[in-house]
Amino acid sequence: MRANRRGSLFLVSVLLVFLTACTSLPPASVQPPSSAIAASTDTALGRAAAAAMVAASAPEGQSGFRPIPQASVALDARLTLIKRAQSSLDLQYYLLGNDEVGHLVLRELRDAANRGVRVRLLIDDFYTTGMDRLLLGLAAHPNVEVRLFNPFGPGRVSTGGRLLSLASDFKRLNHRMHNKLFVADGAIVVAGGRNLADGYFLRDQGANFIDFDVLAVGPIVPRLTDIFDLYWNSPLVRDIETVARITESPADLREAFEAETAAYARRAMSPPPALDSYGVPTVGNEIDANLPHLIWAPATAYADGAGKALDGDRTGRAMQSAAYHNLETFQTARSEVMLFSPYFVPGEPGMKRLQVARDHNVTVRIVTNSMASTDEPLAALAYERYRVPMLKMGVELYELSEQELRKEDDMRHYFGSSRAQLHAKLGIIDRKTLIIGSTNLDQRSVTTNTELAVTIHSPELAQRTLKWFNSENPGDARGVYKLRLSDDGKKLQWIALHGERGSELVDEEPEVDRWLRFKLFLMSTFVPEDWL
């Protein structure tokens, strides 16, 4: 018995050493901190941004914005800015796909660096499994730095190793950087909900996202570059070279990078439309004309501290968070709040705020994914617990429906045979103020992930956003079910809105997968709402 006990203790000791080795964070980077390169009229993008401000006679402190809802326009905007950059490119993303779009962006960044452009690429490490060699290949080019946020340790090379690391160091590794930010020459930014992967630009064969970005110039840009620098220089960020194992020379890594990305580069990319859904020309043509179609408005930007969820001052941290500032803005509403979020898990604090809004006769409209359209079914299950209480307090709920979306000719053409899923994160207050960024309306965005949000005070921009989502009036919504309570107040009912064709009432939840629901019910007992 004693020998067996000693053997067991030895095995436990070995396992603990192994787990520690797999999860330990690499030493902090010895690279000195770096800062964004300020906009300058020495670059074409800097001249265009400066000329746009002069031509618009923009009031002091106001920034210029272009809404970008269409996927092809959003991809073209990023590629155009990379191609035209002359001094710097700073990219911060939660997800860079190991796919067509991801490889295309990496190749364009390589080309920019070869022109002498300084490239700083900051990626959250959660979805980089199998990408170390690819990212090392980019970093092996002159003028390029690649850094990872909160990286996994030596076990990072495989999915199994990462799961083991996550199990043994959950508090740290559960903390992810969800921000999305793109800055070219310190003069033009793109911010919003899109990651750099196929599904965010209608390039995925299985499922694609409905999303929204804004392109911006003016005073909002240095505010966002300061946010980028805070993350770039954070102790939680590591150079890719200190995390991934380097077994090849820089020349060999560059050659491997070329070979791996070339296969995608040979595939043709569809050009964007000459005019977007608002009648505005492509970003390249707009830059050539000094960006004449921007919407000018005062704006602010907020981001969580990089150490969110890891430091001890939870109350102080919450009051500095992007989610907190979003809620503060929501509380300024006098007539209406309209929210678009792929995941909506309000929790008790959120329900209290919704009740306060309704007590003040503020209309609250929420558009989110149904269980059938979501890519995070556990989050959808958590949201469903709040549907009846929200409806009872007078909140209007709309759920995206794959089935209803395909009844709309333009949407059916837009998504082809792929599934459509909502990914846009937007808040519109009194049709005067727009909040856009990476923040979902769930507990994870509040407590765990870092987030970025831009608040823009512009009735014109708010109205354009509503127009794109066909949501200027409650009865105009397409591709969704509007939820309501039955006459006895006990059951849910779903109403398919068909505009001039009327509406259709459904008493049973449409497009439901009962076996999926049973599995989710079992899983939900082990997953707290704070993780969703």
Short mmCIF file of C-alpha atoms in Angstrom, two decimals:
data_model
loop_
_atom_site.label_atom_id
_atom_site.label_comp_id
_atom_site.label_asym_id
_atom_site.label_seq_id
_atom_site.Cartn_x
_atom_site.Cartn_y
_atom_site.Cartn_z
CA MET A 1 0.00 0.00 0.00
CA ARG A 2 2.81 2.42 0.95
CA ALA A 3 4.73 1.67 -2.25
CA ASN A 4 1.60 2.30 -4.32
CA ARG A 5 1.06 5.59 -2.50
CA ARG A 6 4.65 6.66 -3.16
CA GLY A 7 4.22 5.72 -6.79
CA SER A 8 1.02 7.73 -7.04
CA LEU A 9 2.69 10.76 -5.45
CA PHE A 10 5.56 10.44 -7.89
CA LEU A 11 3.17 10.35 -10.85
CA VAL A 12 1.27 13.37 -9.52
CA SER A 13 4.55 15.26 -9.08
CA VAL A 14 5.62 14.44 -12.61
CA LEU A 15 2.20 15.49 -13.94
CA LEU A 16 2.36 18.81 -12.05
CA VAL A 17 5.83 19.52 -13.45
CA PHE A 18 4.57 18.65 -16.92
CA LEU A 19 1.51 20.87 -16.57
CA THR A 20 3.63 23.77 -15.33
CA ALA A 21 6.00 23.36 -18.26
CA CYS A 22 3.10 23.31 -20.70
CA THR A 23 1.40 26.40 -19.34
CA SER A 24 4.18 28.72 -18.19
CA LEU A 25 4.18 32.08 -19.91
CA PRO A 26 7.41 32.75 -21.83
CA PRO A 27 9.73 35.47 -20.50
CA ALA A 28 8.75 39.02 -21.27
CA SER A 29 10.02 40.41 -24.55
CA VAL A 30 13.37 42.19 -24.38
CA GLN A 31 12.30 44.40 -27.27
CA PRO A 32 11.97 48.06 -26.26
CA PRO A 33 8.45 49.52 -26.38
CA SER A 34 7.42 51.13 -29.64
CA SER A 35 4.85 53.75 -30.54
CA ALA A 36 2.58 54.45 -33.47
CA ILE A 37 3.98 56.60 -36.26
CA ALA A 38 1.86 59.75 -36.40
CA ALA A 39 0.00 60.73 -39.56
CA SER A 40 1.96 62.91 -41.94
CA THR A 41 1.24 64.65 -45.23
CA ASP A 42 4.43 62.99 -46.47
CA THR A 43 2.25 59.92 -47.16
CA ALA A 44 -0.62 59.70 -49.65
CA LEU A 45 -3.02 58.45 -46.97
CA GLY A 46 -2.01 61.25 -44.63
CA ARG A 47 -2.52 63.85 -47.36
CA ALA A 48 -5.95 62.45 -48.24
CA ALA A 49 -7.07 62.49 -44.62
CA ALA A 50 -5.81 66.03 -44.07
CA ALA A 51 -7.37 67.25 -47.32
CA ALA A 52 -10.69 65.67 -46.39
CA MET A 53 -10.79 67.63 -43.13
CA VAL A 54 -10.01 70.89 -44.91
CA ALA A 55 -12.54 70.31 -47.71
CA ALA A 56 -15.30 69.42 -45.25
CA SER A 57 -14.50 72.41 -43.01
CA ALA A 58 -14.85 69.90 -40.21
CA PRO A 59 -15.53 71.46 -36.81
CA GLU A 60 -12.65 71.14 -34.38
CA GLY A 61 -12.59 67.76 -32.70
CA GLN A 62 -14.84 66.02 -35.21
CA SER A 63 -13.78 62.91 -37.14
CA GLY A 64 -14.91 61.62 -40.53
CA PHE A 65 -16.60 58.22 -40.89
CA ARG A 66 -17.66 55.89 -43.67
CA PRO A 67 -19.95 52.97 -42.78
CA ILE A 68 -18.92 49.66 -44.38
CA PRO A 69 -21.57 46.96 -44.09
CA GLN A 70 -20.78 45.01 -47.29
CA ALA A 71 -18.21 42.25 -46.94
CA SER A 72 -16.52 42.77 -50.33
CA VAL A 73 -16.16 46.51 -49.65
CA ALA A 74 -14.77 45.79 -46.17
CA LEU A 75 -12.10 43.45 -47.55
CA ASP A 76 -11.24 45.81 -50.39
CA ALA A 77 -10.86 48.67 -47.89
CA ARG A 78 -8.27 46.76 -45.86
CA LEU A 79 -6.33 45.52 -48.89
CA THR A 80 -6.33 48.99 -50.46
CA LEU A 81 -4.98 50.57 -47.28
CA ILE A 82 -2.24 47.95 -47.03
CA LYS A 83 -1.24 48.47 -50.66
CA ARG A 84 -1.14 52.26 -50.28
CA ALA A 85 0.54 52.48 -46.89
CA GLN A 86 3.94 54.17 -46.95
CA SER A 87 5.03 54.47 -43.31
CA SER A 88 3.21 52.04 -40.98
CA LEU A 89 0.55 49.39 -40.58
CA ASP A 90 -0.75 48.46 -37.11
CA LEU A 91 -3.21 45.54 -36.95
CA GLN A 92 -4.82 44.17 -33.78
CA TYR A 93 -7.20 41.20 -34.14
CA TYR A 94 -8.77 38.42 -32.14
CA LEU A 95 -8.67 36.02 -35.08
CA LEU A 96 -6.47 35.77 -38.15
CA GLY A 97 -7.71 32.84 -40.21
CA ASN A 98 -5.45 30.12 -41.53
CA ASP A 99 -7.48 30.44 -44.72
CA GLU A 100 -7.80 32.41 -47.95
CA VAL A 101 -8.41 35.85 -46.41
CA GLY A 102 -5.86 35.32 -43.65
CA HIS A 103 -3.15 34.29 -46.08
CA LEU A 104 -4.02 37.10 -48.49
CA VAL A 105 -3.67 39.71 -45.73
CA LEU A 106 -0.36 38.18 -44.62
CA ARG A 107 1.05 38.34 -48.16
CA GLU A 108 -0.02 41.96 -48.54
CA LEU A 109 1.61 42.81 -45.23
CA ARG A 110 4.79 41.08 -46.44
CA ASP A 111 4.73 43.17 -49.62
CA ALA A 112 4.22 46.37 -47.64
CA ALA A 113 7.16 45.53 -45.38
CA ASN A 114 9.33 44.88 -48.41
CA ARG A 115 8.47 48.43 -49.56
CA GLY A 116 9.82 49.76 -46.28
CA VAL A 117 6.54 50.03 -44.34
CA ARG A 118 6.81 49.21 -40.64
CA VAL A 119 4.33 46.40 -39.87
CA ARG A 120 3.15 45.57 -36.35
CA LEU A 121 0.74 42.62 -36.17
CA LEU A 122 -0.86 41.79 -32.80
CA ILE A 123 -2.99 38.63 -32.68
CA ASP A 124 -4.74 36.92 -29.79
CA ASP A 125 -3.17 33.49 -29.39
CA PHE A 126 -6.33 31.43 -28.90
CA TYR A 127 -6.87 30.49 -32.56
CA THR A 128 -3.27 30.22 -33.77
CA THR A 129 -2.89 26.44 -33.43
CA GLY A 130 -0.69 25.22 -36.29
CA MET A 131 0.19 28.77 -37.41
CA ASP A 132 3.52 29.30 -35.64
CA ARG A 133 5.63 28.60 -38.71
CA LEU A 134 3.44 30.85 -40.87
CA LEU A 135 3.65 33.76 -38.41
CA LEU A 136 7.37 33.23 -37.91
CA GLY A 137 7.74 33.39 -41.69
CA LEU A 138 6.11 36.81 -41.78
CA ALA A 139 8.18 38.01 -38.82
CA ALA A 140 11.36 36.87 -40.62
CA HIS A 141 10.89 39.69 -43.14
CA PRO A 142 12.53 43.05 -42.45
CA ASN A 143 10.28 45.77 -40.96
CA VAL A 144 7.82 43.22 -39.50
CA GLU A 145 7.05 42.47 -35.86
CA VAL A 146 4.48 39.85 -34.86
CA ARG A 147 3.29 39.62 -31.28
CA LEU A 148 0.80 37.34 -29.51
CA PHE A 149 -1.56 38.31 -26.73
CA ASN A 150 -1.54 36.08 -23.64
CA PRO A 151 0.10 33.15 -25.45
CA PHE A 152 0.05 29.47 -24.65
CA GLY A 153 3.30 27.86 -23.50
CA PRO A 154 5.23 24.91 -24.95
CA GLY A 155 2.07 22.80 -25.30
CA ARG A 156 0.82 25.27 -27.92
CA VAL A 157 1.79 23.15 -30.91
CA SER A 158 -1.26 20.87 -30.71
CA THR A 159 -4.93 21.16 -29.83
CA GLY A 160 -4.48 18.56 -27.10
CA GLY A 161 -1.58 20.44 -25.59
CA ARG A 162 -3.57 23.65 -25.57
CA LEU A 163 -6.55 22.00 -23.92
CA LEU A 164 -4.25 20.62 -21.24
CA SER A 165 -2.78 24.09 -20.72
CA LEU A 166 -6.24 25.63 -20.56
CA ALA A 167 -7.33 23.12 -17.92
CA SER A 168 -4.32 23.78 -15.70
CA ASP A 169 -4.08 27.58 -16.14
CA PHE A 170 -7.70 28.46 -16.87
CA LYS A 171 -7.91 31.90 -15.26
CA ARG A 172 -5.07 33.28 -17.36
CA LEU A 173 -5.73 31.51 -20.64
CA ASN A 174 -9.49 32.13 -20.52
CA HIS A 175 -8.64 35.86 -20.72
CA ARG A 176 -8.59 36.81 -24.42
CA MET A 177 -8.10 39.95 -26.51
CA HIS A 178 -11.28 40.38 -28.56
CA ASN A 179 -10.36 43.80 -30.06
CA LYS A 180 -10.40 44.47 -33.82
CA LEU A 181 -8.43 47.46 -35.10
CA PHE A 182 -6.66 48.35 -38.35
CA VAL A 183 -4.51 51.52 -38.70
CA ALA A 184 -2.75 52.65 -41.89
CA ASP A 185 -0.03 55.35 -41.83
CA GLY A 186 -1.46 56.67 -38.56
CA ALA A 187 -4.05 58.44 -40.71
CA ILE A 188 -6.93 56.06 -41.52
CA VAL A 189 -8.47 53.38 -39.33
CA VAL A 190 -10.99 50.59 -39.81
CA ALA A 191 -12.83 49.43 -36.67
CA GLY A 192 -15.83 47.20 -36.09
CA GLY A 193 -16.76 43.57 -35.62
CA ARG A 194 -14.89 41.76 -38.41
CA ASN A 195 -11.96 39.43 -37.82
CA LEU A 196 -9.52 38.59 -40.62
CA ALA A 197 -10.92 35.28 -41.83
CA ASP A 198 -13.05 33.95 -44.70
CA GLY A 199 -16.37 33.90 -42.84
CA TYR A 200 -16.28 37.65 -42.22
CA PHE A 201 -15.96 38.47 -45.92
CA LEU A 202 -18.38 36.01 -47.58
CA ARG A 203 -15.53 33.65 -48.53
CA ASP A 204 -16.59 30.65 -46.42
CA GLN A 205 -18.46 27.76 -48.05
CA GLY A 206 -20.29 26.81 -44.85
CA ALA A 207 -21.27 29.93 -42.88
CA ASN A 208 -20.75 33.67 -43.27
CA PHE A 209 -21.34 36.58 -40.93
CA ILE A 210 -23.50 39.68 -41.20
CA ASP A 211 -21.16 42.36 -39.87
CA PHE A 212 -20.39 46.08 -39.88
CA ASP A 213 -17.28 48.30 -39.92
CA VAL A 214 -16.48 51.99 -40.10
CA LEU A 215 -13.52 53.65 -41.80
CA ALA A 216 -12.42 56.82 -40.01
CA VAL A 217 -10.03 59.77 -40.18
CA GLY A 218 -9.44 62.72 -37.86
CA PRO A 219 -8.93 63.03 -34.08
CA ILE A 220 -10.34 59.55 -33.40
CA VAL A 221 -7.26 58.03 -35.09
CA PRO A 222 -4.58 59.06 -32.55
CA ARG A 223 -6.92 57.97 -29.76
CA LEU A 224 -7.12 54.51 -31.34
CA THR A 225 -3.38 54.33 -32.02
CA ASP A 226 -2.76 55.09 -28.34
CA ILE A 227 -5.00 52.14 -27.49
CA PHE A 228 -3.05 49.94 -29.89
CA ASP A 229 0.25 50.96 -28.28
CA LEU A 230 -1.06 50.14 -24.78
CA TYR A 231 -1.73 46.59 -25.92
CA TRP A 232 1.39 46.26 -28.06
CA ASN A 233 3.61 47.16 -25.09
CA SER A 234 1.63 45.21 -22.49
CA PRO A 235 3.42 42.63 -20.30
CA LEU A 236 0.82 40.11 -21.50
CA VAL A 237 2.11 40.38 -25.07
CA ARG A 238 5.05 38.36 -26.40
CA ASP A 239 7.09 38.41 -29.59
CA ILE A 240 6.30 35.36 -31.70
CA GLU A 241 9.99 34.41 -31.63
CA THR A 242 9.95 34.04 -27.82
CA VAL A 243 6.91 31.77 -27.90
CA ALA A 244 7.26 29.52 -30.95
CA ARG A 245 10.13 27.13 -31.45
CA ILE A 246 12.52 28.34 -34.13
CA THR A 247 14.29 25.48 -35.87
CA GLU A 248 14.85 27.11 -39.26
CA SER A 249 16.82 30.05 -40.53
CA PRO A 250 15.04 33.31 -41.42
CA ALA A 251 15.61 32.54 -45.10
CA ASP A 252 14.00 29.11 -44.76
CA LEU A 253 11.07 30.58 -42.86
CA ARG A 254 10.52 33.19 -45.58
CA GLU A 255 10.60 30.47 -48.22
CA ALA A 256 8.09 28.37 -46.27
CA PHE A 257 5.85 31.43 -45.84
CA GLU A 258 5.87 32.00 -49.61
CA ALA A 259 5.00 28.39 -50.36
CA GLU A 260 2.20 28.15 -47.79
CA THR A 261 0.47 31.38 -48.78
CA ALA A 262 0.94 31.07 -52.54
CA ALA A 263 -1.77 28.44 -52.93
CA TYR A 264 -4.42 30.88 -51.75
CA ALA A 265 -2.87 33.81 -53.63
CA ARG A 266 -3.55 32.11 -56.97
CA ARG A 267 -7.31 32.07 -56.36
CA ALA A 268 -9.17 34.98 -57.92
CA MET A 269 -10.77 37.54 -55.61
CA SER A 270 -14.05 39.09 -56.73
CA PRO A 271 -13.77 42.88 -57.11
CA PRO A 272 -15.99 45.07 -54.94
CA PRO A 273 -18.92 46.88 -56.57
CA ALA A 274 -18.12 50.24 -58.13
CA LEU A 275 -20.58 51.81 -55.69
CA ASP A 276 -21.45 50.44 -52.27
CA SER A 277 -24.96 50.12 -50.85
CA TYR A 278 -24.96 53.84 -50.04
CA GLY A 279 -23.79 54.89 -53.51
CA VAL A 280 -20.22 55.65 -52.40
CA PRO A 281 -17.29 54.60 -54.66
CA THR A 282 -14.57 52.16 -53.64
CA VAL A 283 -12.11 53.18 -50.94
CA GLY A 284 -9.31 53.54 -53.51
CA ASN A 285 -11.34 55.96 -55.61
CA GLU A 286 -12.39 57.85 -52.50
CA ILE A 287 -8.79 58.25 -51.37
CA ASP A 288 -7.85 59.56 -54.83
CA ALA A 289 -10.61 62.17 -54.44
CA ASN A 290 -9.58 63.04 -50.85
CA LEU A 291 -12.44 61.16 -49.19
CA PRO A 292 -15.34 63.48 -50.07
CA HIS A 293 -18.18 61.28 -48.77
CA LEU A 294 -17.26 61.00 -45.11
CA ILE A 295 -19.79 61.75 -42.37
CA TRP A 296 -18.30 64.19 -39.85
CA ALA A 297 -19.19 63.88 -36.18
CA PRO A 298 -17.75 64.00 -32.66
CA ALA A 299 -16.58 60.60 -31.45
CA THR A 300 -14.80 58.86 -28.60
CA ALA A 301 -13.13 55.46 -28.24
CA TYR A 302 -12.66 53.20 -25.24
CA ALA A 303 -10.88 49.92 -24.63
CA ASP A 304 -10.38 47.62 -21.68
CA GLY A 305 -7.00 47.40 -20.03
CA ALA A 306 -4.96 44.49 -21.33
CA GLY A 307 -4.88 42.94 -17.85
CA LYS A 308 -8.67 42.85 -17.45
CA ALA A 309 -9.85 39.81 -15.46
CA LEU A 310 -6.32 39.20 -14.14
CA ASP A 311 -5.78 42.14 -11.80
CA GLY A 312 -7.40 42.43 -8.39
CA ASP A 313 -9.29 45.73 -8.68
CA ARG A 314 -12.49 44.36 -10.20
CA THR A 315 -14.63 47.41 -9.36
CA GLY A 316 -12.12 49.94 -10.66
CA ARG A 317 -11.49 47.83 -13.74
CA ALA A 318 -15.19 47.60 -14.52
CA MET A 319 -15.57 51.38 -14.43
CA GLN A 320 -12.82 51.73 -17.02
CA SER A 321 -14.15 49.02 -19.34
CA ALA A 322 -15.59 49.43 -22.83
CA ALA A 323 -18.77 47.68 -21.65
CA TYR A 324 -19.17 50.19 -18.81
CA HIS A 325 -18.85 53.17 -21.15
CA ASN A 326 -21.35 51.55 -23.52
CA LEU A 327 -23.84 51.18 -20.68
CA GLU A 328 -23.27 54.80 -19.66
CA THR A 329 -24.14 55.84 -23.22
CA PHE A 330 -27.22 53.62 -23.28
CA GLN A 331 -28.44 55.38 -20.14
CA THR A 332 -28.55 58.71 -22.00
CA ALA A 333 -31.41 57.39 -24.15
CA ARG A 334 -34.64 59.39 -24.02
CA SER A 335 -36.77 57.51 -26.53
CA GLU A 336 -35.13 54.40 -28.04
CA VAL A 337 -32.23 51.99 -27.76
CA MET A 338 -31.66 49.51 -30.58
CA LEU A 339 -29.06 46.80 -30.04
CA PHE A 340 -27.49 44.36 -32.50
CA SER A 341 -25.45 41.59 -30.91
CA PRO A 342 -24.76 38.01 -31.99
CA TYR A 343 -24.87 36.90 -28.35
CA PHE A 344 -27.18 38.51 -25.79
CA VAL A 345 -26.81 37.31 -22.20
CA PRO A 346 -27.78 40.30 -20.02
CA GLY A 347 -27.41 38.69 -16.60
CA GLU A 348 -29.02 40.22 -13.54
CA PRO A 349 -27.26 43.61 -13.91
CA GLY A 350 -28.34 43.90 -17.54
CA MET A 351 -31.93 43.01 -16.72
CA LYS A 352 -32.02 45.75 -14.09
CA ARG A 353 -30.79 48.31 -16.63
CA LEU A 354 -33.37 47.17 -19.15
CA GLN A 355 -36.07 47.59 -16.53
CA VAL A 356 -34.87 51.11 -15.73
CA ALA A 357 -35.04 52.00 -19.44
CA ARG A 358 -38.57 50.62 -19.75
CA ASP A 359 -39.63 52.41 -16.53
CA HIS A 360 -38.62 55.64 -18.29
CA ASN A 361 -40.65 54.69 -21.39
CA VAL A 362 -37.54 54.07 -23.49
CA THR A 363 -38.24 51.64 -26.33
CA VAL A 364 -35.69 48.81 -26.35
CA ARG A 365 -35.25 46.74 -29.50
CA ILE A 366 -32.79 43.83 -29.58
CA VAL A 367 -31.68 41.90 -32.67
CA THR A 368 -29.70 38.72 -32.03
CA ASN A 369 -29.16 35.22 -33.38
CA SER A 370 -31.70 32.48 -32.95
CA MET A 371 -30.52 29.08 -31.81
CA ALA A 372 -30.69 27.95 -35.45
CA SER A 373 -28.41 30.75 -36.71
CA THR A 374 -25.86 31.13 -33.91
CA ASP A 375 -22.29 29.84 -33.94
CA GLU A 376 -22.33 29.72 -30.11
CA PRO A 377 -25.34 27.58 -29.11
CA LEU A 378 -24.52 27.63 -25.39
CA ALA A 379 -24.73 31.42 -25.43
CA ALA A 380 -28.04 31.17 -27.29
CA LEU A 381 -29.34 28.77 -24.65
CA ALA A 382 -28.37 31.22 -21.90
CA TYR A 383 -30.12 34.04 -23.77
CA GLU A 384 -33.33 32.00 -24.03
CA ARG A 385 -33.70 32.04 -20.23
CA TYR A 386 -34.25 35.80 -20.41
CA ARG A 387 -36.71 35.96 -23.30
CA VAL A 388 -39.96 35.76 -21.37
CA PRO A 389 -38.84 38.20 -18.61
CA MET A 390 -37.68 40.69 -21.24
CA LEU A 391 -40.90 40.45 -23.20
CA LYS A 392 -42.91 40.93 -20.01
CA MET A 393 -41.11 44.19 -19.31
CA GLY A 394 -41.85 45.36 -22.88
CA VAL A 395 -38.51 44.75 -24.61
CA GLU A 396 -38.86 43.99 -28.34
CA LEU A 397 -36.91 40.88 -29.43
CA TYR A 398 -35.95 39.91 -32.98
CA GLU A 399 -34.09 36.70 -33.84
CA LEU A 400 -32.24 36.11 -37.09
CA SER A 401 -33.74 33.23 -39.07
CA GLU A 402 -31.90 31.37 -41.79
CA GLN A 403 -35.21 30.20 -43.21
CA GLU A 404 -36.76 33.69 -43.33
CA LEU A 405 -33.58 35.29 -44.66
CA ARG A 406 -33.66 33.03 -47.70
CA LYS A 407 -37.12 34.32 -48.60
CA GLU A 408 -35.51 37.71 -49.39
CA ASP A 409 -34.09 37.75 -52.93
CA ASP A 410 -31.19 40.08 -52.19
CA MET A 411 -30.11 38.16 -49.09
CA ARG A 412 -30.38 34.80 -50.85
CA HIS A 413 -28.08 36.11 -53.56
CA TYR A 414 -25.77 37.70 -50.99
CA PHE A 415 -25.10 34.50 -49.01
CA GLY A 416 -25.53 31.89 -51.73
CA SER A 417 -25.64 28.39 -50.26
CA SER A 418 -23.84 29.33 -47.04
CA ARG A 419 -25.50 29.89 -43.67
CA ALA A 420 -25.99 33.48 -42.48
CA GLN A 421 -25.11 34.43 -38.92
CA LEU A 422 -25.28 37.81 -37.21
CA HIS A 423 -21.90 39.07 -35.96
CA ALA A 424 -22.36 42.87 -35.90
CA LYS A 425 -22.03 44.55 -32.50
CA LEU A 426 -23.96 47.82 -32.62
CA GLY A 427 -25.92 50.12 -30.36
CA ILE A 428 -28.06 52.96 -31.67
CA ILE A 429 -29.37 55.48 -29.14
CA ASP A 430 -32.28 57.78 -30.00
CA ARG A 431 -31.24 57.41 -33.67
CA LYS A 432 -28.55 59.99 -32.94
CA THR A 433 -25.62 58.03 -31.52
CA LEU A 434 -23.93 54.89 -32.82
CA ILE A 435 -21.72 52.55 -30.78
CA ILE A 436 -19.62 50.13 -32.82
CA GLY A 437 -16.76 47.82 -31.93
CA SER A 438 -15.96 44.36 -30.66
CA THR A 439 -18.18 44.28 -27.55
CA ASN A 440 -20.88 41.62 -27.42
CA LEU A 441 -23.79 42.07 -25.04
CA ASP A 442 -22.88 39.12 -22.87
CA GLN A 443 -21.16 38.40 -19.59
CA ARG A 444 -17.88 37.37 -21.19
CA SER A 445 -17.42 40.80 -22.77
CA VAL A 446 -18.07 42.42 -19.40
CA THR A 447 -15.87 40.26 -17.19
CA THR A 448 -13.28 38.37 -19.21
CA ASN A 449 -12.41 39.43 -22.76
CA THR A 450 -10.81 42.75 -23.59
CA GLU A 451 -12.97 44.85 -25.89
CA LEU A 452 -12.87 48.03 -27.99
CA ALA A 453 -15.75 50.43 -28.65
CA VAL A 454 -16.17 53.64 -30.68
CA THR A 455 -19.05 56.00 -29.90
CA ILE A 456 -20.11 58.33 -32.74
CA HIS A 457 -22.67 61.10 -32.25
CA SER A 458 -24.21 61.29 -35.71
CA PRO A 459 -27.92 61.04 -36.65
CA GLU A 460 -26.91 60.54 -40.30
CA LEU A 461 -24.64 57.61 -39.52
CA ALA A 462 -27.23 56.08 -37.18
CA GLN A 463 -29.89 56.35 -39.87
CA ARG A 464 -27.66 54.78 -42.53
CA THR A 465 -26.96 51.88 -40.21
CA LEU A 466 -30.66 51.28 -39.57
CA LYS A 467 -31.34 51.49 -43.29
CA TRP A 468 -28.78 48.79 -44.08
CA PHE A 469 -30.36 46.45 -41.53
CA ASN A 470 -33.83 47.34 -42.84
CA SER A 471 -34.75 48.40 -39.31
CA GLU A 472 -35.92 51.99 -39.67
CA ASN A 473 -39.36 50.86 -38.51
CA PRO A 474 -40.25 47.82 -36.36
CA GLY A 475 -42.33 46.24 -39.13
CA ASP A 476 -39.61 46.63 -41.76
CA ALA A 477 -37.26 43.95 -40.42
CA ARG A 478 -36.50 41.11 -42.82
CA GLY A 479 -34.98 37.70 -42.24
CA VAL A 480 -36.01 37.68 -38.58
CA TYR A 481 -38.75 36.47 -36.31
CA LYS A 482 -40.24 39.00 -33.93
CA LEU A 483 -41.05 37.36 -30.61
CA ARG A 484 -44.14 37.98 -28.52
CA LEU A 485 -46.04 36.40 -25.64
CA SER A 486 -49.28 34.53 -26.20
CA ASP A 487 -52.49 36.12 -24.94
CA ASP A 488 -52.24 34.26 -21.65
CA GLY A 489 -48.65 35.47 -21.21
CA LYS A 490 -47.29 31.96 -20.72
CA LYS A 491 -45.97 30.93 -24.13
CA LEU A 492 -43.68 32.39 -26.76
CA GLN A 493 -44.86 33.06 -30.28
CA TRP A 494 -42.83 33.94 -33.36
CA ILE A 495 -43.94 36.38 -36.07
CA ALA A 496 -42.27 36.30 -39.48
CA LEU A 497 -42.34 39.84 -40.89
CA HIS A 498 -42.82 40.03 -44.66
CA GLY A 499 -43.35 43.76 -45.17
CA GLU A 500 -46.10 44.43 -47.70
CA ARG A 501 -46.75 40.68 -47.90
CA GLY A 502 -47.95 40.75 -44.30
CA SER A 503 -46.80 38.50 -41.48
CA GLU A 504 -47.02 34.89 -40.36
CA LEU A 505 -47.58 33.69 -36.79
CA VAL A 506 -45.82 30.55 -35.52
CA ASP A 507 -46.73 28.96 -32.18
CA GLU A 508 -43.86 26.46 -32.01
CA GLU A 509 -40.23 27.54 -32.10
CA PRO A 510 -39.12 27.36 -35.75
CA GLU A 511 -36.01 25.60 -37.06
CA VAL A 512 -35.41 23.88 -33.72
CA ASP A 513 -33.04 20.93 -33.30
CA ARG A 514 -34.30 19.06 -30.24
CA TRP A 515 -31.31 16.72 -30.01
CA LEU A 516 -28.97 19.74 -29.99
CA ARG A 517 -31.07 21.31 -27.24
CA PHE A 518 -30.80 18.19 -25.11
CA LYS A 519 -27.00 18.12 -25.47
CA LEU A 520 -26.79 21.82 -24.68
CA PHE A 521 -28.91 21.35 -21.58
CA LEU A 522 -26.46 18.75 -20.28
CA MET A 523 -23.44 20.93 -21.13
CA SER A 524 -24.95 24.07 -19.62
CA THR A 525 -24.84 22.58 -16.13
CA PHE A 526 -21.03 22.78 -16.31
CA VAL A 527 -20.66 26.19 -18.01
CA PRO A 528 -21.42 29.34 -15.97
CA GLU A 529 -22.86 32.41 -17.67
CA ASP A 530 -19.65 34.38 -17.04
CA TRP A 531 -17.93 32.18 -19.62
CA LEU A 532 -20.51 32.92 -22.32
#
